XYZ file of C-alpha atoms in Angstrom:
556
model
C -23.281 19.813 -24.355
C -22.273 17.458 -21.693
C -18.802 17.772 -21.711
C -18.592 21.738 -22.152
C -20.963 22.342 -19.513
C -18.091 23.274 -17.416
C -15.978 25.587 -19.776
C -17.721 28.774 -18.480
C -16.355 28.596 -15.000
C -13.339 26.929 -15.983
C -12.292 29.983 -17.869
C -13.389 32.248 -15.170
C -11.253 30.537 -13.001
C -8.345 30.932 -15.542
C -6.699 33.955 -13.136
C -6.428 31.354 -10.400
C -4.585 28.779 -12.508
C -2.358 30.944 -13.655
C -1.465 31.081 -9.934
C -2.246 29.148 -6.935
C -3.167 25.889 -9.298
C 0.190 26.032 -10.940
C 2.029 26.195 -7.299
C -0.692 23.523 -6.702
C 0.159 21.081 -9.807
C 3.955 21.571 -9.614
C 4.039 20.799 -5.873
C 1.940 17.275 -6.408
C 3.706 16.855 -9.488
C 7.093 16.816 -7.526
C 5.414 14.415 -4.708
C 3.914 12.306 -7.337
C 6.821 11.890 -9.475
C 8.563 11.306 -6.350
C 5.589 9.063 -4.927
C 5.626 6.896 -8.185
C 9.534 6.425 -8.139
C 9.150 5.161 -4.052
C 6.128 2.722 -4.900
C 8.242 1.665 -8.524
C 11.205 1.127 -6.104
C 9.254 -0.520 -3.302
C 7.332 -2.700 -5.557
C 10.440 -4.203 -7.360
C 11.657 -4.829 -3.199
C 8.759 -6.372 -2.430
C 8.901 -8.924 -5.416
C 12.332 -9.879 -4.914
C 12.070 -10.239 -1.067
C 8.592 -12.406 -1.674
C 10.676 -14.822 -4.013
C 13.065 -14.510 -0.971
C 11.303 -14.976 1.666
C 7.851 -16.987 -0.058
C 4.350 -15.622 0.961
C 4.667 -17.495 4.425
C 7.867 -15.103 4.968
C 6.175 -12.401 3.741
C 3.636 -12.864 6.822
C 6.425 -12.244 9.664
C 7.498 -9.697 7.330
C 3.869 -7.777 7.367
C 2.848 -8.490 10.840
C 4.952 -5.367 12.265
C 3.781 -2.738 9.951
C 0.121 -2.678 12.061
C 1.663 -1.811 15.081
C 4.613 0.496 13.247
C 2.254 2.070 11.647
C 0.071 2.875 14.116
C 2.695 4.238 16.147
C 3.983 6.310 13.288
C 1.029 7.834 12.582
C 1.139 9.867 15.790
C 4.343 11.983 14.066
C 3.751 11.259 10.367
C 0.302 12.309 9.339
C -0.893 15.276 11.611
C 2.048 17.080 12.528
C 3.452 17.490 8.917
C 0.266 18.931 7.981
C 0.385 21.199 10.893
C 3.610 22.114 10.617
C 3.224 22.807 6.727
C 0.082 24.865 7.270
C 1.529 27.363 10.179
C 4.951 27.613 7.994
C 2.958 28.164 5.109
C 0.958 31.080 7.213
C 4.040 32.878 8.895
C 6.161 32.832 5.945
C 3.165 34.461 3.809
C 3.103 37.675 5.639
C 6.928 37.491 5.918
C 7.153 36.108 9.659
C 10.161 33.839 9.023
C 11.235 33.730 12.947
C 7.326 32.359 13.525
C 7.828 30.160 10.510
C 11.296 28.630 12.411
C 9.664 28.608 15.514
C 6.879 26.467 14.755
C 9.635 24.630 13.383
C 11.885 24.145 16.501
C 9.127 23.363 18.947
C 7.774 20.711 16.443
C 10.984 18.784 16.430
C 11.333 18.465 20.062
C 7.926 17.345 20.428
C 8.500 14.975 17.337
C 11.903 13.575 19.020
C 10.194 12.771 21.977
C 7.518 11.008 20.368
C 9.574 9.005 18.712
C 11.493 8.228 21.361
C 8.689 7.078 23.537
C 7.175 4.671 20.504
C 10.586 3.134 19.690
C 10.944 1.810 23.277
C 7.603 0.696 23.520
C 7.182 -1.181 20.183
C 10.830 -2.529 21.371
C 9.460 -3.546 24.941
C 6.649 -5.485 23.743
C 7.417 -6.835 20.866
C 6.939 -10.092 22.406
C 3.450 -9.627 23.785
C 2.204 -8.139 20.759
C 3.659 -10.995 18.316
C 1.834 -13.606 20.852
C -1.162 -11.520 20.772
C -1.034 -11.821 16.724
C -0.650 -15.776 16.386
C 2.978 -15.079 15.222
C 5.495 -15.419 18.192
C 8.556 -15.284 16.234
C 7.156 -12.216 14.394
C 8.541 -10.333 17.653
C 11.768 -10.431 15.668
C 10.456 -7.944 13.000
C 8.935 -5.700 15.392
C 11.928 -5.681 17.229
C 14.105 -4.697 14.000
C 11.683 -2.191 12.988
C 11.105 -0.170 16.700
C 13.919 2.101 16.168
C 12.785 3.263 13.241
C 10.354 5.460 15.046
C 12.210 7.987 16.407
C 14.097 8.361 12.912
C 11.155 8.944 11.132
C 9.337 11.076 13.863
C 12.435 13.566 13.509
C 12.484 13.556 9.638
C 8.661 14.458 10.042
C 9.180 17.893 11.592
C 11.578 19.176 8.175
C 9.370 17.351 5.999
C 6.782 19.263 7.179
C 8.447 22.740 7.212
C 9.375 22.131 3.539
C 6.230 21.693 2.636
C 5.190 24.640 4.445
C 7.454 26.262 1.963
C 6.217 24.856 -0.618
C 9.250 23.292 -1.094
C 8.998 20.010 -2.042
C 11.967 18.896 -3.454
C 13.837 17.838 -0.361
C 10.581 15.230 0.551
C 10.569 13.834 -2.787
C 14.634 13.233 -3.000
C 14.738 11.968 0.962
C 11.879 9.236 -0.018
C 13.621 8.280 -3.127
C 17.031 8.114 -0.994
C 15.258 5.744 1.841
C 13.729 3.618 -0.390
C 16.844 3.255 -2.149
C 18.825 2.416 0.605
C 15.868 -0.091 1.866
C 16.410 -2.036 -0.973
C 20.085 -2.690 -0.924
C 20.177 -3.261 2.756
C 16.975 -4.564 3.029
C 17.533 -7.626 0.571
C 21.175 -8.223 1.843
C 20.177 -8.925 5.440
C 17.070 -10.513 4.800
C 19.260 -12.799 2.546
C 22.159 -13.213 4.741
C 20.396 -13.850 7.780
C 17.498 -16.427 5.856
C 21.451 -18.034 4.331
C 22.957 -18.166 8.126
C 19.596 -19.517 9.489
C 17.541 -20.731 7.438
C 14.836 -19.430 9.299
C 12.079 -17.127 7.672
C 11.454 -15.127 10.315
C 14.928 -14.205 10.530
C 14.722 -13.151 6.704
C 11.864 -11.023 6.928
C 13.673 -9.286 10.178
C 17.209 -8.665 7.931
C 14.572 -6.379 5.393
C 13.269 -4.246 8.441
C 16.419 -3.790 9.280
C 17.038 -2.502 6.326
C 14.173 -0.334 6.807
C 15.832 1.133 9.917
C 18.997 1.784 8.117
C 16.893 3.426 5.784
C 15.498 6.061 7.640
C 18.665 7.316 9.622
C 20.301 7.600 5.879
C 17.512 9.815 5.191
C 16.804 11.821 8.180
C 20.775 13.095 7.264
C 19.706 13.637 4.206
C 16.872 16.170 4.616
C 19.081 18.187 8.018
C 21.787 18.215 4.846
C 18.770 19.779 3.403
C 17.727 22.263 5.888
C 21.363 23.494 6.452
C 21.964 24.395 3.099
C 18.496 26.224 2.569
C 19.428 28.209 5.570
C 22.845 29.076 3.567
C 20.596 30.735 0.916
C 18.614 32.835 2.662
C 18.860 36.712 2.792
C 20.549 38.460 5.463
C 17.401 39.734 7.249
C 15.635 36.287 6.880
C 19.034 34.577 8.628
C 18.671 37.342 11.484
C 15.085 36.214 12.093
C 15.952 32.153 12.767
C 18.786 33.331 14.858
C 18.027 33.250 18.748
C 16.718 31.290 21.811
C 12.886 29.876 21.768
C 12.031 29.474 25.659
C 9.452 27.012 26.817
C 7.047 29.939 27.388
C 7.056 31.044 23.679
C 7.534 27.156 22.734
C 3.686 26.287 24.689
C 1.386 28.309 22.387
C 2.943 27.329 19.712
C 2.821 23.527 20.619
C -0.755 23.674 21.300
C -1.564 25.182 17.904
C 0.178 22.663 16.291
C -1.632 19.993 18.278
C -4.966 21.471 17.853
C -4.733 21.191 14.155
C -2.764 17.747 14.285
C -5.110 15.795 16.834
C -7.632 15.320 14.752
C -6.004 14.662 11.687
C -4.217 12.099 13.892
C -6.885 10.551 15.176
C -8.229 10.163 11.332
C -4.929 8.673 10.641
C -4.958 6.268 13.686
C -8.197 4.745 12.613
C -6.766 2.853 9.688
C -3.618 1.848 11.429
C -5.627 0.223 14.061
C -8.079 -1.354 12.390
C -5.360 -3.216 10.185
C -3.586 -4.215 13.400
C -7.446 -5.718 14.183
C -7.238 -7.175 10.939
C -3.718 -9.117 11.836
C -5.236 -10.484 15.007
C -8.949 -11.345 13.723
C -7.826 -12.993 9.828
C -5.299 -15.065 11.583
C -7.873 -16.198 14.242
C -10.899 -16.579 12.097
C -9.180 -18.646 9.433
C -7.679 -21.208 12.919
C -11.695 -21.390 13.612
C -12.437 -22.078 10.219
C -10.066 -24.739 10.309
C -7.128 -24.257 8.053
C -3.719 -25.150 9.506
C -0.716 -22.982 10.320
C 0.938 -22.502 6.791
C -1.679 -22.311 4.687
C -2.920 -18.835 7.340
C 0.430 -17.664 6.867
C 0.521 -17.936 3.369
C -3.145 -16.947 2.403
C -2.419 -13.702 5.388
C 1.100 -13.096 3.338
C -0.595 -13.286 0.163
C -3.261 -10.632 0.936
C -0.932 -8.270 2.969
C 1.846 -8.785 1.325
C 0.801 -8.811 -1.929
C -2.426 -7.465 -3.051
C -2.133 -4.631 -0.681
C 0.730 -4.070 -2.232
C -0.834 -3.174 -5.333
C -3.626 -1.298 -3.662
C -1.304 1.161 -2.398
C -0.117 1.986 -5.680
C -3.723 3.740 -6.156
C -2.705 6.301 -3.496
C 0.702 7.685 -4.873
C -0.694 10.743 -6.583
C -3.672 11.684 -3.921
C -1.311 11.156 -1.292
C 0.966 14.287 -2.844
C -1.999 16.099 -3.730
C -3.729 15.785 -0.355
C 0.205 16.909 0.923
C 0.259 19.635 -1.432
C -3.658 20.967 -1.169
C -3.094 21.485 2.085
C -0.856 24.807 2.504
C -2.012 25.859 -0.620
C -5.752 26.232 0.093
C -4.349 26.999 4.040
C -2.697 30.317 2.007
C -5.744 31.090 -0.297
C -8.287 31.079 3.202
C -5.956 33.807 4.951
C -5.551 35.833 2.007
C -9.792 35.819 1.891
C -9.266 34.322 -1.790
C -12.687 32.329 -2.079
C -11.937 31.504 -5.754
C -8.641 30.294 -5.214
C -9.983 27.730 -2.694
C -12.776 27.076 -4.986
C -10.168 26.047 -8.084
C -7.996 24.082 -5.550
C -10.841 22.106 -4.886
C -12.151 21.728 -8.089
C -9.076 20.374 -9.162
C -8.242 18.200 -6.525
C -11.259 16.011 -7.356
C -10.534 16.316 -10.684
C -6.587 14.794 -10.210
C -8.487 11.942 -7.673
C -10.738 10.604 -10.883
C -8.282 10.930 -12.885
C -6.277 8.562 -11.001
C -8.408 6.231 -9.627
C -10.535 5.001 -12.519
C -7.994 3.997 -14.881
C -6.269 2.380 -12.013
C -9.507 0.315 -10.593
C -10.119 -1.284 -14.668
C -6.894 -2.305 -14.787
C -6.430 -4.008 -11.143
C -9.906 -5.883 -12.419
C -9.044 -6.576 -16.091
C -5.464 -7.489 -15.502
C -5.780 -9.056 -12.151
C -4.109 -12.458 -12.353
C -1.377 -11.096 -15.161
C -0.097 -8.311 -13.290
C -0.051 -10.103 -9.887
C 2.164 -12.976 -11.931
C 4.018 -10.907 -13.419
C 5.230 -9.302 -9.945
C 5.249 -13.022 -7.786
C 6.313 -15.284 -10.471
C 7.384 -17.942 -8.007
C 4.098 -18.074 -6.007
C 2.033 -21.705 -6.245
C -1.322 -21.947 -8.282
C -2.805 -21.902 -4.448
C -1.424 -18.518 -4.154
C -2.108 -17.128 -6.962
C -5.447 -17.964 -7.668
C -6.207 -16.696 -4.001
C -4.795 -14.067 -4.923
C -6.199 -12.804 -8.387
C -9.836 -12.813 -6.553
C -8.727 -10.697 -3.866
C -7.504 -8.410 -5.990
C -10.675 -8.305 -8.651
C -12.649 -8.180 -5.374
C -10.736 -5.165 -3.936
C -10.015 -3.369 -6.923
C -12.653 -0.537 -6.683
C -10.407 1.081 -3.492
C -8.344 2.451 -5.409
C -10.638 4.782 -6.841
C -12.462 5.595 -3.314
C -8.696 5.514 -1.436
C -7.894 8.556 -3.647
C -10.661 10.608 -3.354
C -10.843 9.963 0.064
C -7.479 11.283 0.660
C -8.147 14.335 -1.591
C -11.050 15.546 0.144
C -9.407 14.874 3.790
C -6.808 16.888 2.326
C -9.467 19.959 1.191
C -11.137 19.436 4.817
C -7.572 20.369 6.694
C -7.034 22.819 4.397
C -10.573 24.898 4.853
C -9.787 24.435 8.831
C -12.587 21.125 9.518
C -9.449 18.734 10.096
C -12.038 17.291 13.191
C -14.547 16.093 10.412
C -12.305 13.113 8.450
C -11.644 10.789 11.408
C -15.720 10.923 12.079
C -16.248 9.789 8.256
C -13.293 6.752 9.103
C -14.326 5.501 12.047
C -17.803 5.224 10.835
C -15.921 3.308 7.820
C -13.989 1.173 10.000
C -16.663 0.451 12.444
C -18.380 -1.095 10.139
C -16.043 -2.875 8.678
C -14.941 -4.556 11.539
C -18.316 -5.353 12.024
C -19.098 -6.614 8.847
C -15.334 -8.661 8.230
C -16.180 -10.355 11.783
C -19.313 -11.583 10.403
C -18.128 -12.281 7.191
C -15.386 -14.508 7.810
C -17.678 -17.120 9.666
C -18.480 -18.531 6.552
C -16.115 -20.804 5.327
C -17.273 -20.204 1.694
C -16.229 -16.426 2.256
C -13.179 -16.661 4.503
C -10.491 -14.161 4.046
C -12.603 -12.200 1.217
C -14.957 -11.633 4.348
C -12.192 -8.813 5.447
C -11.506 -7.740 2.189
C -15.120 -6.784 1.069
C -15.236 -4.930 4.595
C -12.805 -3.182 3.380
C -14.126 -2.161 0.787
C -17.211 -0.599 2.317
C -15.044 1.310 5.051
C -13.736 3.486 1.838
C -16.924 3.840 0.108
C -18.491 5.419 3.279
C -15.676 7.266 4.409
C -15.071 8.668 0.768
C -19.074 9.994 0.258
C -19.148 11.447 4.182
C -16.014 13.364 3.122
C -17.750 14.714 0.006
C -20.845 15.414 1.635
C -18.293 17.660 3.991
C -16.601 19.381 1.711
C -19.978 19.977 -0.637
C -21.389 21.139 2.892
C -18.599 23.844 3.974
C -17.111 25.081 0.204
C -20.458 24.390 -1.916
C -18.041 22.804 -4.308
C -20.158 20.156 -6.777
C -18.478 17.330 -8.572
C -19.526 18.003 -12.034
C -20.573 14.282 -13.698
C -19.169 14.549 -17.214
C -16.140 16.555 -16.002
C -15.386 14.554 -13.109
C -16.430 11.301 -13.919
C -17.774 10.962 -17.130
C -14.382 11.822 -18.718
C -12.307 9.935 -17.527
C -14.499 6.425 -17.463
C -14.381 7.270 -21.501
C -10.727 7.386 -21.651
C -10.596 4.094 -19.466
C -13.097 2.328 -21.262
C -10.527 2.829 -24.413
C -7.636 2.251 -22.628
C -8.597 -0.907 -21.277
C -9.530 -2.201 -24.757
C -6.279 -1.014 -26.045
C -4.498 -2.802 -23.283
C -6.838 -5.862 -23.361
C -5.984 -6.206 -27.283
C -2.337 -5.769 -26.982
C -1.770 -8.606 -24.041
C -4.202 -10.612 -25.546
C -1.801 -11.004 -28.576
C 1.704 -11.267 -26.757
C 0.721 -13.299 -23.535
C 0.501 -16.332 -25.037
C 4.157 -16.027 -25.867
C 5.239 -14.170 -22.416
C 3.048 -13.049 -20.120
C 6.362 -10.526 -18.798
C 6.185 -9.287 -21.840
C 2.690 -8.692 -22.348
C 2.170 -6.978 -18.948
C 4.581 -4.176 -19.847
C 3.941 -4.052 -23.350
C -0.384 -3.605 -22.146
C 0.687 -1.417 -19.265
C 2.975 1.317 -21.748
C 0.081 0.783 -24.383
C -2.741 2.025 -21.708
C -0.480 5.114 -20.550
C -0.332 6.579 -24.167
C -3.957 5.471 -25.161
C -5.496 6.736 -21.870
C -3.375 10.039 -22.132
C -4.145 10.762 -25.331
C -7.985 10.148 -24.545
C -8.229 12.620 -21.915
C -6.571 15.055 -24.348
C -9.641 14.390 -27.248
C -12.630 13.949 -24.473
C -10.821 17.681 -22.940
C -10.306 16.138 -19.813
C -7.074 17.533 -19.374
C -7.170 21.296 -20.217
C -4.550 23.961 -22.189
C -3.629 25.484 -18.966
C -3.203 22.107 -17.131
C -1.460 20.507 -19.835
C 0.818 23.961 -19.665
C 1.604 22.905 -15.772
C 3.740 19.810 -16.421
C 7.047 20.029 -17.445
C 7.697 20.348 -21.599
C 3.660 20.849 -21.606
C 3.834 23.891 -23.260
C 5.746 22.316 -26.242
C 3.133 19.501 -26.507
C 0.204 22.012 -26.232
C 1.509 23.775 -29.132
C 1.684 20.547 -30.938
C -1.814 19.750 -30.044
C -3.035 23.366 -31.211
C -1.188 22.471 -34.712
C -3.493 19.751 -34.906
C -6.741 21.669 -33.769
C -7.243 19.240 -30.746
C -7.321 22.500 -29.075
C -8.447 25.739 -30.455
């Protein structure tokens, strides 16, 4: 009774999947697939580059992405979205010359803005490094700086794409910078550590790399844009031709910055408070009195390495909050209340879906997986390491839903109610790390477990939101009870399998557990009916295994 409690309004809802769901599931499908490849690619970059470089590298390495990414966020996370919604708007009633005019005036805003950032990450590289207990990390920031106005220019035709719903040329532009990060990335960082012998200098030959990185694919996505111009209609070419003046250019800019403030300011929060984070760990370890290399290292081994599997829990939601976005955006001006109501439904669904599996097997696999990726990392290091991990494993099911329902809150128009629910988050966090890490028995998990608590809070205020303004209810054995069924099996499976092989290779036994829980977990969430016909029918050659599964009564 549980589990078909929901099949009612799941097949009144079938009209909408046939429709604004599938846009919805092919368009985060496309930014997933595309999101898994980048964090596949990155993750294989960071491993090599930590062998390279050690986990005391790894901290020069990490101490520019606070301030880089706080800077970034200013172009990256607000004006996409606003850019993608407005498209999205204009080019559903057939306005293409509003569509390209939101366009235009969001690029020269965007090149400005990056301009502006590079020079002033540039200019004080030095004061900020000082200001982080890292002098030579002024290196790295200096590498990275001009990255900014790149990326800030890439921004405004990423975001018109997706206001297309296009998101092919995001996906292949994130695969082509990452791809391009590694190969120039490691090469500096391994010439320069040869020539110098100096770590810093290694970690600054990867940003660099990262710089490179971005120009290669800001020429990839104008490639883009020209040749999507080349297809369009004769009537749709006439409407992108002709002059936008600065008078017709202002209303438009202050839309865009009326719906990309806030989601700014939401995005800022995080940015900032890990830039905290990189002056307070430092500083609180010094009090607690552990010397120079053992900060760096135990700093390098939570930033550089646990966090990077943490961010693996966002590479779905981060596409679906993209994707959710324009699509519910399009449902609200076309007055389609059950549209938005599907969108929703299913965007906590996807969340869940993620998350869960992903938090058992950061806890049950901890110390494997995080071997497997930093083989050459001391018993120190890694057993530092595996409790940070097991500690902050249950992120990465709040990190997902948290992005999910920010992205259902931009989309229903309350983009000013996410960066409340963060700051609260990361208020108290910083509260909590600061008093935390004055226990030597706690240390560095102090910041960790704050963590921690800034998602949980941030992730049920943005429920309560969205339950608030759609009347949208998770649904426990649809939403949750599901999928911690299909994890609880998986993670038996998986448990089983590397139990037997890792005491011949633990390489071995980490993929072998990790393809093992894929197929187990996927084919639970077909038996429980977590995953539905008509979802299933979504993803590409779906429709071939559906027919299987109906062969087999799975489905009826």
């Amino acid at each position: 009774m549980l589990f078909a409690r929901h099949a009612y309004y799941n097949d009144r809802l079938e009209f909408c999947m046939s429709s604004t769901t599938k846009s919805l599931i092919k368009s985060t499908m496309i930014l997933g697939a595309a999101g898994v490849i980048v964090k596949i690619i990155g993750a294989l970059f960071r491993i090599v580059l930590t062998n390279l470089i050690t986990f005391e590298g790894m901290s020069y390495y990490q101490q520019a992405f606070p301030v880089y990414s706080a800077l970034l966020i200013i172009s990256t996370v607000g004006l996409p979205i606003a850019i993608s919604r407005l498209v999205s708007e204009r080019v559903t009633v057939n306005d293409y010359k509003g569509a390209y005019a939101v366009f235009r005036t969001a690029r020269a805003f965007l090149l400005i803005v990056g301009l502006i950032t590079s020079i002033l990450m540039f200019a004080f590289a030095g004061q900020i490094a000082a200001l982080q207990q890292l002098p030579d990390a002024k290196y790295s920031l200096m590498a990275l700086a001009p990255a900014l106005f790149f990326v800030s220019v890439m921004c405004a035709y990423r975001g018109y794409f997706q206001g297309l719903q296009n998101m092919k040329p995001t996906a292949l532009s994130q695969i082509v910078e990452q791809l391009v990060k590694v190969g120039m990335g490691l090469a500096l960082a391994y010439l320069l550590l040869k020539w110098t012998g100096r770590l810093e200098f290694g970690a600054m030959g990867a940003l660099l790399g990262i710089t490179i990185s971005e120009i290669t694919a800001l020429f990839y996505v104008m490639g883009a844009f020209g040749k999507e111009k080349r297809r369009m209609t004769a009537g749709m070419v006439a409407a992108y031709k002709g002059k936008l003046s600065f008078e017709d250019a202002k209303p438009l800019l202050k839309k865009i910055l009326v719906i990309a403030l806030p989601v700014t300011v939401a995005g800022l929060v995080m940015p900032i408070i890990t830039f905290v984070d990189s002056v307070i760990i430092p500083r609180s370890l010094f009090n607690l009195g552990y010397d120079t290399q053992t900060v760096r290292s135990m700093y390098g081994a939570l930033t550089g390495g646990v966090l990077t599997l943490i961010n693996l829990a966002a590479i779905v939601s981060q596409a679906l909050q993209m994707s959710v976005v324009p699509a519910i955006s399009e449902a609200l001006k076309l007055g389609d209340k059950d549209r938005v109501r599907a969108n929703v439904l299913h965007g906590i669904k996807f969340a869940f879906l993620e998350g869960i599996p992903v938090t058992a097997a950061f806890f049950v696999f901890a110390y494997p997986l995080l071997h497997f990726l930093y083989p050459t990392a001391s018993q120190e290091e890694m057993a530092l390491s595996t409790g940070l991990l097991m500690t902050m494993c249950s992120v990465a099911v709040f990190l997902p839903f948290m992005q999910t329902m920010t992205g259902i809150l931009q989309g229903i128009g309350k983009q000013n109610l996410p960066p409340i629910s963060l700051a609260v988050g990361a208020g108290t966090k910083v509260a909590l790390s600061l008093y935390l890490m004055t226990f030597p028995q706690i240390n560095i998990y102090g910041a960790v477990i704050g963590t921690v608590v800034c998602y949980i809070i941030a992730a049920c205020m943005n429920y309560y939101f969205v339950r608030k303004y759609t009347g949208v209810r998770m649904n426990f054995g649809e939403h949750l009870l599901k999928p911690i069924i299909a994890t609880a099996v998986m993670a038996a499976a998986a448990y089983l399998v590397y139990s037997l092989i890792a005491p011949y290779s633990n390489t071995v036994g980490v993929i072998a557990c990790v393809l093992v829980g894929l197929v187990v977990y996927f084919i639970m969430l077909i038996l429980v009916k977590a995953v539905t016909e008509r979802e299933m029918e979504q993803i590409r050659g779906g429709k071939k295994l559906a027919r299987i599964l109906k062969r087999m009564h799975v489905w009826k």
